Amino acid sequence: MAQLDAQPLLNYYLRSRLYRHAATLCTEVLRKNVGADAEPVLHLWRAVAALLEGQHVEALRDLSPLVNHLETEVAATCAMILAHKGARVVDEDAVSDLQMRLDELERSASERGLMQAAYLYWHTGRYEKAHTLAQRVLRVQKDYPAATVLQGWCELAMDPEDDIDGNDVSNIEDARRRFQQVLAAVQDGGAAVKCELEAALGMAKCYELQRLPKQALKVLNDVQARFPWFEPVLEDQVRVLLSCGDWDGAIEYCDALLQRDSSNIEALRVKALYHLAIDTNSAEATRHVSELLSALDRTEPMAATLYLETARPIARICAGDSSILQLTTAMCERAQKILPHDAAAFTEHANQMLMGSNIRGAMEMFNRASNLDGLDLGAMLGSIRCQALLGMYDDAASSVEMLSSMGSTINASLELALLKATLAYYRDMDANACSDVLDQAVREHINGLVNKPFGYEFFAVLEPHLMLDVARLYLALAPQEPRGANEASSRVLSKCQYCVESTTRVAPGLNSASLLMAKCHFLDAQYEAAISAARAVLQSSPSDTEAHILLSQIYLHLGRIKQAGVELEQALSYNFAVRDSPTFVIANARVLMHDEKYEEAVQCLDMAMKIPGVARPIKDPARHAGDVVGTFDRASIFLLLAEAHMKLKAFPEASKLVHEALEQFSGTPQEVRVIVANCDLSLAKGDTSRALRKLRDIPADSPHYLKARMAMADIYLKHKHDRHAYAQCYEDLVAKYPDVQTLCMLGEALMSIQEPERAVKAFESALKQNPRDRLLASKMGKALVMTHDYQKAVDYYERALMQDKDSADLMALELAELYHRLRRYDRAQQAVNHILEQDGTETDLEGLKNKISALLLMAKMFVTSGRSRDDALRWKMRALEAQEQLISRMLSDSAAELSLQRSKAADLCCEVADECLQTREHTSAQNYYEKALVHLPGHTLATLNLAKLHLANGKADECQQMCVSLLRTEPDNEEASMILAELMAQREHNETAIYHFQQLLQKNPANFSALSQLVQLLRRAGRLDEAERYLRSAETANPRAVHEPGMKFCRGMYARLKNDPHEALRFLNYARKDSEWGNAAVYEMVEVFLRPGTDAIWASDEDVEGVSSSRSQPSVEMSDAIYACNKLLGEVKEPRSQRHRVLKAYTLMASGVKDDVDEAVKQLIDMASNERDSVPVLLALATAFTIQKNTAKARNYLKRVHKMPYNADEGESYERSWLLLADIHIAGGKFDLAQDLCRRCLKYNKSCARAWELMGSIMEREQAYRDAADHYERAFKFEHELSPTVGYKLAFNYLKAKRYVEAIETCKKVLHAFPKYPKIKADILMKAQAAVRA
C-alpha cells in the first residue's frame, strides 16, 4: 500500500485509538518497500503507536534514529519527550535537553517536518498546538491542503464549551469551510486530490455533529464509492445510522464489515448492543461479546482504555446477565493488567461486580481504587453504595454528607442522588425527602442527555442500571396494590413510568425495564397493558420467574385463578428456589384460599413466617444483603395468614396475628391495611359496628384517614347496603381535602351507586379547579350520558369541542359514540370526520390512536345502520393500516406499550379476517390471521380461527400444529381441545377425539358447548347411544344443570339425532328464549319441522325428479309446520345470518306451491351471487330445482359442492348435497358414482342412515338382496328403528333373501311403532309367516 493510502488510514486508526491497528498498518506498508522518503515517516508512526499503547522503552528505542531525519526530526523529538514523561521514573535531564532541541527544530523545520509534528500533536490531544503548526505551514505555502484539513479536524476537537454535543458551533462552521475549500480544489487537480478522502471524512463529521445524518450519509456513501479500499468508512456509516436511531441500517453495515473482517471491533460492539437493547437475544449478545473480547485480545491487546470503553456500555445495558458480566469483567481485568496503577480500571471492575450483586467483592475493589486515587469520585460513590446495600446506613450517610460538601458538580450526580434517596427512605423513613431528591436528579440527568449524540457510548452516559434503580425506588414509594375504581393514579407511579420510559425509549428490548413497566401498569389498574408487558418479557425469556409471578398476581386480581396457578407452576418449574420468595408465597396462598384449601394455605404461610425478615425485621441487614423482605410483603403474609385462620373459624389465632401485626407495622404505610384487616376480623365475627368504630376512630389529621374512609365506604356498601352512608364517606373526604383527586373519587363513587346527577356536580367542581384535564372532561361527559339527559350531554360535548382544542379529538370521539348510540348516524359521521380531518394526526401518537378509534367506530356504524358490509370492511382495513403505522412509530418506545398496541393490531386483524370469511374469501382471511400472529405470536383468537380454517381447507397437520401450540400455553383452552377432537374425528381417530372431549367434560361436566360437540361427534362415529352417559353426568354434576338452557339444547339435539321429533321439540322449546342458546335452538326446531333431505316433500322415491309442481296449496300437516317455522324464525334476534335466510327459503319450498318455490329460488340466487361457494346455499338451490323437476341444474350445483374441500362447520350440508347427488345418480343408473358419494358421506358420518339406505337401494336394484338387507339393516339401526319406509325396505329384502324370521321381526317393529302403516302386513309379514310354516 502506498503512503498516499496509508496516511488517511493511520489518521483514522489513531483518531479511533486503535493503536495496534496503526502499528500493524505501518509494518505492512514497510514490508512492501515503499521507498526511502516514506520509510522514516512509517517508522515514526509505528513508534508513536507503541508509545500511545504505553510501550515507552520500545518507543524510545525506535524513535532515537528518527531525530536525525529531516521530515521526522521534530515529531520524533516531541514523541521522545512524551515517552520520557510517561515512564515510571522520569529522566528530567533528558526531557530538558530534548525540549531545548525541540524548540530549535520547530523554528527551522521544513513544511513536511512541521506537518508530521502537527499530526503528532493532534493525535496526542494538543489540538491548539497542532492548529498553530498547520497555520505556520500555510503562511509559508498557502496551497497546502493537508494543513487546511488538519486545521479543520483540530477545530472540531477544540473548545469543550459546548452548544452542540460538546463542540462550539462556530468551530464546526470554520472546520466545514476548510473541508469545503479542499474539496472544491479537488476539481482543479493538484495536491488537493491527495487530501480528498480526509476532507470528505471531516465534512461527514461536521454534518454528524450538526445533527444532519442524511447529509453525513451522502458524503460517506460518496467516499465508499470513490475509495472502495477505505473499509473504515463503513464504521463511520454505522455511527451515523445509530445517531439517527436506524438500527436496521446499522446492523446491515455491521454484517458487511464482519464479512470482510470477522474481528472488526466496532461491528461486534454494535451487534452485541443491538441484541441486548433492541432484540432481547441474550444468547446472541453473549456470543458477540465473547467474539468481541477475542477480537480485542487479538488486535488491540494493549488498549486498556478501549477495553474499558467497550465494557462499560455493555455492562450497563445487560441488566445483570451473569454470562455477559463475566466477559465484561474480563475486559476490566485486561485493563487492570495493562494499567495496574490506574484507578479507573478498578472502579469500573467494581461497578460491574456491583451489577452482578457481588456487593462485598465490589466494596473491596472500590477500596483498592480509592487507594490508587483518593479523589476518584466513582470509587467513593461506589463504596458508599455498597455500605447502603449492606445496611450500614450511618456510615453511608456520613460519607454522603462529606461528598455533598465538595461541590455542585458532584451533587448533580444521579448516583449520589440515588444514595441520598435510598438513605432517606430506608434510614430516615422520609418518603417525601426521598421523592424530592430523586425528582431533581432525574430531571437534571435527562436534561443532560438531550444534546448527547446517540451511539455506542450513549448507553454508558444514560446509566440505564441507575435509572432502573431509581424507578425501583419510586415503585417502593408508590402504593403496593392496584388502585381502586374510585382512586386517582399515583403521581409517584407516573414518575416511575417516566424513568422506565426514558430507558426503554432507547433500549426497548431491556426485559428488566419492561417488567418494571408491567408492575407500574398493574398498580395503575391497567391490567391488559400489564399482561402484554409481562408476556413480552416471557416471549424473549420464558424462564423469567419474576414475570411469571407478576402474571399470577395480575390474574389473581382479575379473578382468573386457574391461569394464576399455571403461572406459579411455570415459575416453580424454572426455579425451585422461588418457593422461598415472599411474592411467590403470597400468590400461592391466595390461589389455595380461592380453592378453599385453607389448611394448605396456613401451612404455606407458616413456612413463609420462618423466612428471615418476615416475622421480625432483620436487625443486621449486612448479614442478609439483598434478602431484606419488604414491609408490604411482610404485612401481606401476616394478613393472609390471619384471613386463612378466619376462614377456618380459628378466631383466636387470627386475632393474635392481627394484633401482632398492629404492633409490627404501627407508623408504617401498611398500618391502614392492618387496621382494615382488624375490621374484617370484626366483620367475620358479625360485629359490623365495631369494625366501623375502629375506622371512625382514625383522626382526620392521620395520613391513613383517606384509606380509612374508603374502607368505611366499602363496609357501608357491601355489608350494610347503605348507599347514603357510602357516599357520605367520600363527601367527608372532599370536605377534608377539597382537591381534584377527592372530587373525582366522589364523582366515581356516585356513578357506581347510580347517582349520576350528583356525580355531574362533583365533576363540575373538579373541572373548575383543573379545566384543562382531558380525562376529567371525559368523565364529566360520561356522567351526563348516565343521567340519560342525552341532549344535555350532546350540548356539553359540542361546547367542549369549541372551547378546548387540546382535547378536541377525545371529545369528538365520545360525541360520535353518543350519536351512534342515539342512532343519529349522520351526526356521528360528522364527529368522526372532525377527527379524521385534523392536522397532525399522522405524526402525533395520541392523534393516531384517536384516528384508529374513529375509523373503527365508522366501521361499526356501517354495520349497525344496515349499510354495506364491504364498506365496513374497508374502514376496518384503514384502521388496521393506521394501527400498523402506530406500531412502526413506537418501535423505540417501551416494550409494554408496544406489546399492547401489537395485541390491538392482532385483534383488528382477526376482525378483518372474520369479515373476509363472511364473504368466503378464505385466502384473505388466512393471510390476516397469519398477520395477527406476526403482530402477536400466540394470539389465542387468531390461532383458533386459523386452526379452524386449516381444518376447513383439509390442512390437518397445520391445524393440529396450531391447536397443540395453543394448548401448550393454555392447557385449559376448551375450543382448541374441541377443534383437535374434530380433527381427530375427521382423521377417523375417534378414540382420540372422544378422549379430548372426555378430558373437557371431566373438568366441567356442565360444559354444554363441549357436550353438544361430543353428541355430534359420537353420532358421526356411529356411537350416538354412548351420549346418554355424558348427558346424565352433566345432569348429576350440578342439580341446577337439568334446568339450564344449554342442557335442554343438548337433550333436544340428542332427541333429534335419535329420530324422536316430539322429544326434540319439547326440550328445544325450553332453550329457544335463552340469549346464548336461543338462536341455535330455534334453528334446530325449524330443522325438525322441515327435515330437509329426508321428507317426501323434497324428493319422492317414486319420482326422483321431484314432487308435482302443480300443487296449489300445501297439506294441512305441512301448513302447520310452515306456520311454526315462520313464527320461530321471526323470533331470531339477528335475522341476517346465512343459516336464517337459507331456512327461510326452505320454509317457502316446503309448501310445494310453484310461486313459493320460485320466490325461494330467487332469494337463493341473490345469496349465491354474494356467497358463491356457500354449500348450504348451493344445496338449497339444488333442492329447489329438484322440486321444479330441473334435475340438470340441480346436478350442476351439486357437482360444484362435490369438488369443494370438506368443511367440518358445514358438514351436514355437505352430506345432504352428496346424498341428493347420489339420489340423482341412482335415478340415472350411475351406481358407481352414487356408491362413491355414499362412502364419502359415511367417511365423515358413520351414522348417516340415508347413505346406508341409498347403498341398499343400489344393491336391491342389482338384485343383491343379502347385501341390500345388510345395508338397510344399518340404515334402520341408525334411524333408531323409527323409519317405517326403511323398515319396509329392510323387511322386503329379508324376504327376498329368504331370511324370513328377520323379516317377521322387522315387520312387527314397524307395526308396533306405526300400527296404521299400509301394505307391510299384506306384502311382507303374511308371506314371510307362510314361508316359515312351509
PDB file of C-alpha atoms in Angstrom, residues 5 131 304 513 555 692 826 929 962 1040 1155 1159 1172 1181 1209 1279 1314:
ATOM      1  CA  ASP A   5      -3.244   5.330   1.080  1.00  0.00           C
ATOM      2  CA  HIS A 131      -3.510  24.049  14.714  1.00  0.00           C
ATOM      3  CA  ALA A 304      -6.614  -0.508  28.211  1.00  0.00           C
ATOM      4  CA  ALA A 513     -37.366  -2.297  32.226  1.00  0.00           C
ATOM      5  CA  TYR A 555     -54.631 -12.924  37.156  1.00  0.00           C
ATOM      6  CA  LEU A 692     -66.859   0.856  61.640  1.00  0.00           C
ATOM      7  CA  ASP A 826     -75.145  11.374  10.059  1.00  0.00           C
ATOM      8  CA  TYR A 929     -54.953 -14.417  10.753  1.00  0.00           C
ATOM      9  CA  MET A 962     -51.840 -24.664  15.781  1.00  0.00           C
ATOM     10  CA  ARG A1040     -79.407 -26.987  38.510  1.00  0.00           C
ATOM     11  CA  ASP A1155     -94.932 -19.404  -6.672  1.00  0.00           C
ATOM     12  CA  GLU A1159     -89.608 -16.989  -4.737  1.00  0.00           C
ATOM     13  CA  ARG A1172     -70.597 -18.140  -4.497  1.00  0.00           C
ATOM     14  CA  LEU A1181     -80.787 -24.203  -4.746  1.00  0.00           C
ATOM     15  CA  ASP A1209     -68.502 -26.492  10.120  1.00  0.00           C
ATOM     16  CA  GLU A1279     -82.874 -44.408  12.171  1.00  0.00           C
ATOM     17  CA  PHE A1314     -96.664 -47.314  13.222  1.00  0.00           C
TER      18      PHE A1314
END
